PDB file of C-alpha atoms in Angstrom:
ATOM      1  CA  UNK Z1058      82.929  91.191  99.225  1.00 90.00           C
ATOM      2  CA  UNK Z1059      80.689  91.860 101.980  1.00 90.00           C
ATOM      3  CA  UNK Z1060      81.917  94.788 104.190  1.00 93.00           C
ATOM      4  CA  UNK Z1061      83.424  93.590 107.418  1.00 94.00           C
ATOM      5  CA  UNK Z1062      83.487  95.403 110.915  1.00 94.00           C
ATOM      6  CA  UNK Z1063      86.498  95.757 112.982  1.00 95.00           C
ATOM      7  CA  UNK Z1064      85.266  92.987 115.467  1.00 95.00           C
ATOM      8  CA  UNK Z1065      84.660  90.739 112.314  1.00 95.00           C
ATOM      9  CA  UNK Z1066      88.149  91.193 111.369  1.00 96.00           C
ATOM     10  CA  UNK Z1067      89.675  90.633 114.527  1.00 96.00           C
ATOM     11  CA  UNK Z1068      87.708  87.438 115.069  1.00 96.00           C
ATOM     12  CA  UNK Z1069      88.579  86.107 111.676  1.00 96.00           C
ATOM     13  CA  UNK Z1070      92.561  85.517 112.248  1.00 96.00           C
ATOM     14  CA  UNK Z1071      93.596  81.791 112.042  1.00 94.00           C
ATOM     15  CA  UNK Z1072      97.240  82.154 112.435  1.00 94.00           C
ATOM     16  CA  UNK Z1073      97.726  84.321 115.489  1.00 91.00           C
ATOM     17  CA  UNK Z1074      96.625  84.278 118.973  1.00 90.00           C
ATOM     18  CA  UNK Z1075      93.457  86.346 120.373  1.00 92.00           C
ATOM     19  CA  UNK Z1076      95.894  88.766 121.954  1.00 93.00           C
ATOM     20  CA  UNK Z1077      97.690  89.393 118.795  1.00 92.00           C
ATOM     21  CA  UNK Z1078      94.324  90.075 117.017  1.00 94.00           C
ATOM     22  CA  UNK Z1079      93.189  92.496 119.454  1.00 94.00           C
ATOM     23  CA  UNK Z1080      96.485  94.517 119.354  1.00 94.00           C
ATOM     24  CA  UNK Z1081      96.724  94.741 115.482  1.00 93.00           C
ATOM     25  CA  UNK Z1082      96.249  98.095 113.701  1.00 94.00           C
ATOM     26  CA  UNK Z1083      92.822  97.552 111.553  1.00 95.00           C
ATOM     27  CA  UNK Z1084      92.426 100.235 108.569  1.00 94.00           C
ATOM     28  CA  UNK Z1085      90.595 103.306 109.795  1.00 92.00           C
ATOM     29  CA  UNK Z1086      88.969 103.594 106.445  1.00 94.00           C
ATOM     30  CA  UNK Z1087      86.731 100.645 106.221  1.00 94.00           C
ATOM     31  CA  UNK Z1088      83.754 102.487 105.351  1.00 93.00           C
ATOM     32  CA  UNK Z1089      85.378 104.179 102.415  1.00 94.00           C
ATOM     33  CA  UNK Z1090      86.912 100.727 101.295  1.00 95.00           C
ATOM     34  CA  UNK Z1091      85.503  99.822  97.528  1.00 95.00           C
ATOM     35  CA  UNK Z1092      83.969  96.580  98.903  1.00 96.00           C
ATOM     36  CA  UNK Z1093      81.919  95.994  95.725  1.00 95.00           C
ATOM     37  CA  UNK Z1094      85.358  95.349  93.855  1.00 95.00           C
ATOM     38  CA  UNK Z1095      87.401  93.269  96.724  1.00 96.00           C
ATOM     39  CA  UNK Z1096      87.848  89.673  96.424  1.00 95.00           C
ATOM     40  CA  UNK Z1097      89.666  90.134  99.886  1.00 96.00           C
ATOM     41  CA  UNK Z1098      90.628  93.048 102.366  1.00 97.00           C
ATOM     42  CA  UNK Z1099      94.306  93.456 102.540  1.00 96.00           C
ATOM     43  CA  UNK Z1100      96.540  95.922 104.232  1.00 96.00           C
ATOM     44  CA  UNK Z1101      99.936  96.888 105.585  1.00 94.00           C
ATOM     45  CA  UNK Z1102     100.425  98.051 108.993  1.00 92.00           C
ATOM     46  CA  UNK Z1103     101.482 101.387 108.950  1.00 89.00           C
ATOM     47  CA  UNK Z1104     103.395 101.090 112.435  1.00 91.00           C
ATOM     48  CA  UNK Z1105     105.331  97.889 111.303  1.00 89.00           C
ATOM     49  CA  UNK Z1106     105.941  97.898 107.642  1.00 85.00           C
ATOM     50  CA  UNK Z1107     107.058  94.238 107.894  1.00 91.00           C
ATOM     51  CA  UNK Z1108     103.756  93.020 108.850  1.00 94.00           C
ATOM     52  CA  UNK Z1109     100.540  92.604 106.480  1.00 96.00           C
ATOM     53  CA  UNK Z1110      97.057  91.162 107.033  1.00 97.00           C
ATOM     54  CA  UNK Z1111      94.403  89.874 104.466  1.00 96.00           C
ATOM     55  CA  UNK Z1112      91.190  88.783 105.215  1.00 97.00           C
ATOM     56  CA  UNK Z1113      88.936  86.996 102.641  1.00 95.00           C
ATOM     57  CA  UNK Z1114      85.637  84.909 102.628  1.00 87.00           C
ATOM     58  CA  UNK Z1115      86.238  81.579 103.168  1.00 76.00           C
ATOM     59  CA  UNK Z1116      83.390  78.753 103.789  1.00 75.00           C
ATOM     60  CA  UNK Z1117      81.047  81.328 104.499  1.00 83.00           C
ATOM     61  CA  UNK Z1118      82.845  83.487 107.039  1.00 90.00           C
ATOM     62  CA  UNK Z1119      85.849  85.857 106.834  1.00 95.00           C
ATOM     63  CA  UNK Z1120      89.188  83.907 107.633  1.00 95.00           C
ATOM     64  CA  UNK Z1121      92.247  86.328 108.339  1.00 96.00           C
ATOM     65  CA  UNK Z1122      95.602  85.824 107.838  1.00 96.00           C
ATOM     66  CA  UNK Z1123      98.724  87.607 109.550  1.00 96.00           C
ATOM     67  CA  UNK Z1124     101.514  88.032 107.267  1.00 96.00           C
ATOM     68  CA  UNK Z1125     105.274  89.292 107.453  1.00 94.00           C
ATOM     69  CA  UNK Z1126     107.499  90.341 104.758  1.00 89.00           C
ATOM     70  CA  UNK Z1127     111.287  90.120 104.438  1.00 72.00           C
ATOM     71  CA  UNK Z1128     113.404  93.359 104.721  1.00 59.00           C
ATOM     72  CA  UNK Z1129     113.345  95.524 101.699  1.00 54.00           C
ATOM     73  CA  UNK Z1130     116.457  94.205  99.084  1.00 52.00           C
ATOM     74  CA  UNK Z1131     117.931  95.276  95.811  1.00 46.00           C
ATOM     75  CA  UNK Z1132     115.824  92.311  94.493  1.00 50.00           C
ATOM     76  CA  UNK Z1133     112.674  94.034  95.047  1.00 53.00           C
ATOM     77  CA  UNK Z1134     113.679  96.742  92.101  1.00 65.00           C
ATOM     78  CA  UNK Z1135     113.390  93.802  89.694  1.00 75.00           C
ATOM     79  CA  UNK Z1136     110.170  93.339  87.763  1.00 81.00           C
ATOM     80  CA  UNK Z1137     108.267  90.452  89.543  1.00 88.00           C
ATOM     81  CA  UNK Z1138     104.852  88.937  89.335  1.00 91.00           C
ATOM     82  CA  UNK Z1139     102.438  88.555  91.785  1.00 94.00           C
ATOM     83  CA  UNK Z1140     101.443  84.700  92.493  1.00 95.00           C
ATOM     84  CA  UNK Z1141      97.859  86.066  93.250  1.00 96.00           C
ATOM     85  CA  UNK Z1142      96.598  88.209  90.514  1.00 94.00           C
ATOM     86  CA  UNK Z1143      99.509  87.725  87.867  1.00 93.00           C
ATOM     87  CA  UNK Z1144     100.165  91.704  88.000  1.00 92.00           C
ATOM     88  CA  UNK Z1145     103.623  92.429  87.113  1.00 90.00           C
ATOM     89  CA  UNK Z1146     105.382  95.148  89.180  1.00 87.00           C
ATOM     90  CA  UNK Z1147     108.677  96.886  89.195  1.00 82.00           C
ATOM     91  CA  UNK Z1148     109.322  96.724  93.004  1.00 78.00           C
ATOM     92  CA  UNK Z1149     105.611  95.982  93.981  1.00 86.00           C
ATOM     93  CA  UNK Z1150     105.885  92.371  94.838  1.00 90.00           C
ATOM     94  CA  UNK Z1151     106.883  90.995  98.105  1.00 90.00           C
ATOM     95  CA  UNK Z1152     107.284  87.362  99.722  1.00 93.00           C
ATOM     96  CA  UNK Z1153     104.586  87.311 102.195  1.00 95.00           C
ATOM     97  CA  UNK Z1154     104.878  84.568 104.723  1.00 95.00           C
ATOM     98  CA  UNK Z1155     102.022  83.464 107.073  1.00 96.00           C
ATOM     99  CA  UNK Z1156     102.672  81.160 110.009  1.00 95.00           C
ATOM    100  CA  UNK Z1157     100.308  78.107 109.455  1.00 94.00           C
ATOM    101  CA  UNK Z1158      97.565  77.690 111.770  1.00 92.00           C
ATOM    102  CA  UNK Z1159      97.575  75.573 114.819  1.00 88.00           C
ATOM    103  CA  UNK Z1160     100.222  73.206 115.895  1.00 89.00           C
ATOM    104  CA  UNK Z1161     102.145  73.206 112.625  1.00 87.00           C
ATOM    105  CA  UNK Z1162     102.356  77.322 113.281  1.00 84.00           C
ATOM    106  CA  UNK Z1163     103.209  76.956 116.967  1.00 84.00           C
ATOM    107  CA  UNK Z1164     106.230  74.727 115.760  1.00 87.00           C
ATOM    108  CA  UNK Z1165     107.541  77.461 113.392  1.00 88.00           C
ATOM    109  CA  UNK Z1166     106.140  76.071 110.154  1.00 91.00           C
ATOM    110  CA  UNK Z1167     105.071  78.678 107.689  1.00 94.00           C
ATOM    111  CA  UNK Z1168     103.836  79.192 103.904  1.00 96.00           C
ATOM    112  CA  UNK Z1169     104.699  81.956 101.759  1.00 95.00           C
ATOM    113  CA  UNK Z1170     103.865  83.544  98.277  1.00 95.00           C
ATOM    114  CA  UNK Z1171     104.743  86.536  96.166  1.00 94.00           C
ATOM    115  CA  UNK Z1172     101.873  89.102  96.338  1.00 95.00           C
ATOM    116  CA  UNK Z1173     101.170  92.646  95.343  1.00 93.00           C
ATOM    117  CA  UNK Z1174     103.248  94.547  98.097  1.00 91.00           C
ATOM    118  CA  UNK Z1175     100.171  96.905  98.704  1.00 93.00           C
ATOM    119  CA  UNK Z1176      97.698  93.876  98.760  1.00 95.00           C
ATOM    120  CA  UNK Z1177      95.563  95.496  95.948  1.00 95.00           C
ATOM    121  CA  UNK Z1178      95.350  92.594  93.620  1.00 95.00           C
ATOM    122  CA  UNK Z1179      91.623  92.946  93.230  1.00 96.00           C
ATOM    123  CA  UNK Z1180      91.881  96.479  92.031  1.00 95.00           C
ATOM    124  CA  UNK Z1181      95.026  95.692  89.675  1.00 94.00           C
ATOM    125  CA  UNK Z1182      92.686  92.776  88.021  1.00 94.00           C
ATOM    126  CA  UNK Z1183      89.642  95.219  87.600  1.00 94.00           C
ATOM    127  CA  UNK Z1184      91.552  97.876  86.186  1.00 91.00           C
ATOM    128  CA  UNK Z1185      91.099 100.231  89.180  1.00 93.00           C
ATOM    129  CA  UNK Z1186      94.537 100.661  90.191  1.00 91.00           C
ATOM    130  CA  UNK Z1187      97.365 101.170  87.604  1.00 87.00           C
ATOM    131  CA  UNK Z1188     100.575  99.206  88.347  1.00 81.00           C
ATOM    132  CA  UNK Z1189     102.388 100.884  85.066  1.00 77.00           C
ATOM    133  CA  UNK Z1190     103.171  99.948  81.453  1.00 72.00           C
ATOM    134  CA  UNK Z1191     103.181  96.463  81.029  1.00 68.00           C
ATOM    135  CA  UNK Z1192     101.762  95.325  84.462  1.00 73.00           C
ATOM    136  CA  UNK Z1193      98.706  93.567  83.349  1.00 76.00           C
ATOM    137  CA  UNK Z1194      99.658  90.852  80.655  1.00 78.00           C
ATOM    138  CA  UNK Z1195      97.316  90.761  77.427  1.00 83.00           C
ATOM    139  CA  UNK Z1196      95.358  87.520  77.992  1.00 85.00           C
ATOM    140  CA  UNK Z1197      92.501  85.677  76.372  1.00 91.00           C
ATOM    141  CA  UNK Z1198      90.738  85.206  79.774  1.00 93.00           C
ATOM    142  CA  UNK Z1199      87.811  87.518  80.278  1.00 94.00           C
ATOM    143  CA  UNK Z1200      87.722  89.841  83.400  1.00 93.00           C
ATOM    144  CA  UNK Z1201      85.432  87.580  85.387  1.00 96.00           C
ATOM    145  CA  UNK Z1202      87.903  84.398  84.459  1.00 96.00           C
ATOM    146  CA  UNK Z1203      90.765  86.402  85.808  1.00 95.00           C
ATOM    147  CA  UNK Z1204      88.674  87.436  88.904  1.00 96.00           C
ATOM    148  CA  UNK Z1205      88.001  83.821  89.472  1.00 97.00           C
ATOM    149  CA  UNK Z1206      91.670  82.721  89.054  1.00 96.00           C
ATOM    150  CA  UNK Z1207      92.669  85.165  91.621  1.00 96.00           C
ATOM    151  CA  UNK Z1208      90.321  83.998  94.411  1.00 96.00           C
ATOM    152  CA  UNK Z1209      91.271  80.431  93.485  1.00 96.00           C
ATOM    153  CA  UNK Z1210      94.879  81.464  94.001  1.00 97.00           C
ATOM    154  CA  UNK Z1211      93.938  83.185  97.295  1.00 96.00           C
ATOM    155  CA  UNK Z1212      91.940  80.221  98.455  1.00 95.00           C
ATOM    156  CA  UNK Z1213      94.876  77.790  97.781  1.00 96.00           C
ATOM    157  CA  UNK Z1214      97.116  79.927  99.571  1.00 96.00           C
ATOM    158  CA  UNK Z1215      94.510  80.277 102.578  1.00 95.00           C
ATOM    159  CA  UNK Z1216      94.421  76.412 102.491  1.00 94.00           C
ATOM    160  CA  UNK Z1217      97.811  75.981 102.885  1.00 95.00           C
ATOM    161  CA  UNK Z1218      97.794  78.407 105.909  1.00 95.00           C
ATOM    162  CA  UNK Z1219      95.196  76.532 107.618  1.00 92.00           C
ATOM    163  CA  UNK Z1220      95.818  73.067 106.253  1.00 87.00           C
TER     164      UNK Z1220
END
């Protein structure tokens, strides 16, 4: 992924108002992010733990999606699999819900997916971050194929948000 500026990130959001995008907390460590290893930029809002954001390349431009997670519950201590990168976590997967863009979102429609709670899917797939024993399944897919699967799953999610 190409490095993004704060302004590029703020203008990329498709499912929130310009005012909301202007007020959201952008990570302060953009320059230190491992951009070459990222398929998308994802982060949690440190001031509002139920809010998360992701920005991905989509049709030659960045597209940002605002997400919400449910309150922590006992179900989060179970082993769950991220639907984006197929990493298994114990308590590290959250149901993240995005309002749909446009009129559908204004009417309250949303889509959700189970994702790594820290949105570090790209790093888990590449082995740059460890989710523990048994987190990455032994697969016959090459690393490149696993990356493409993650990108494809993310693209399908974004298409559901914007569609």
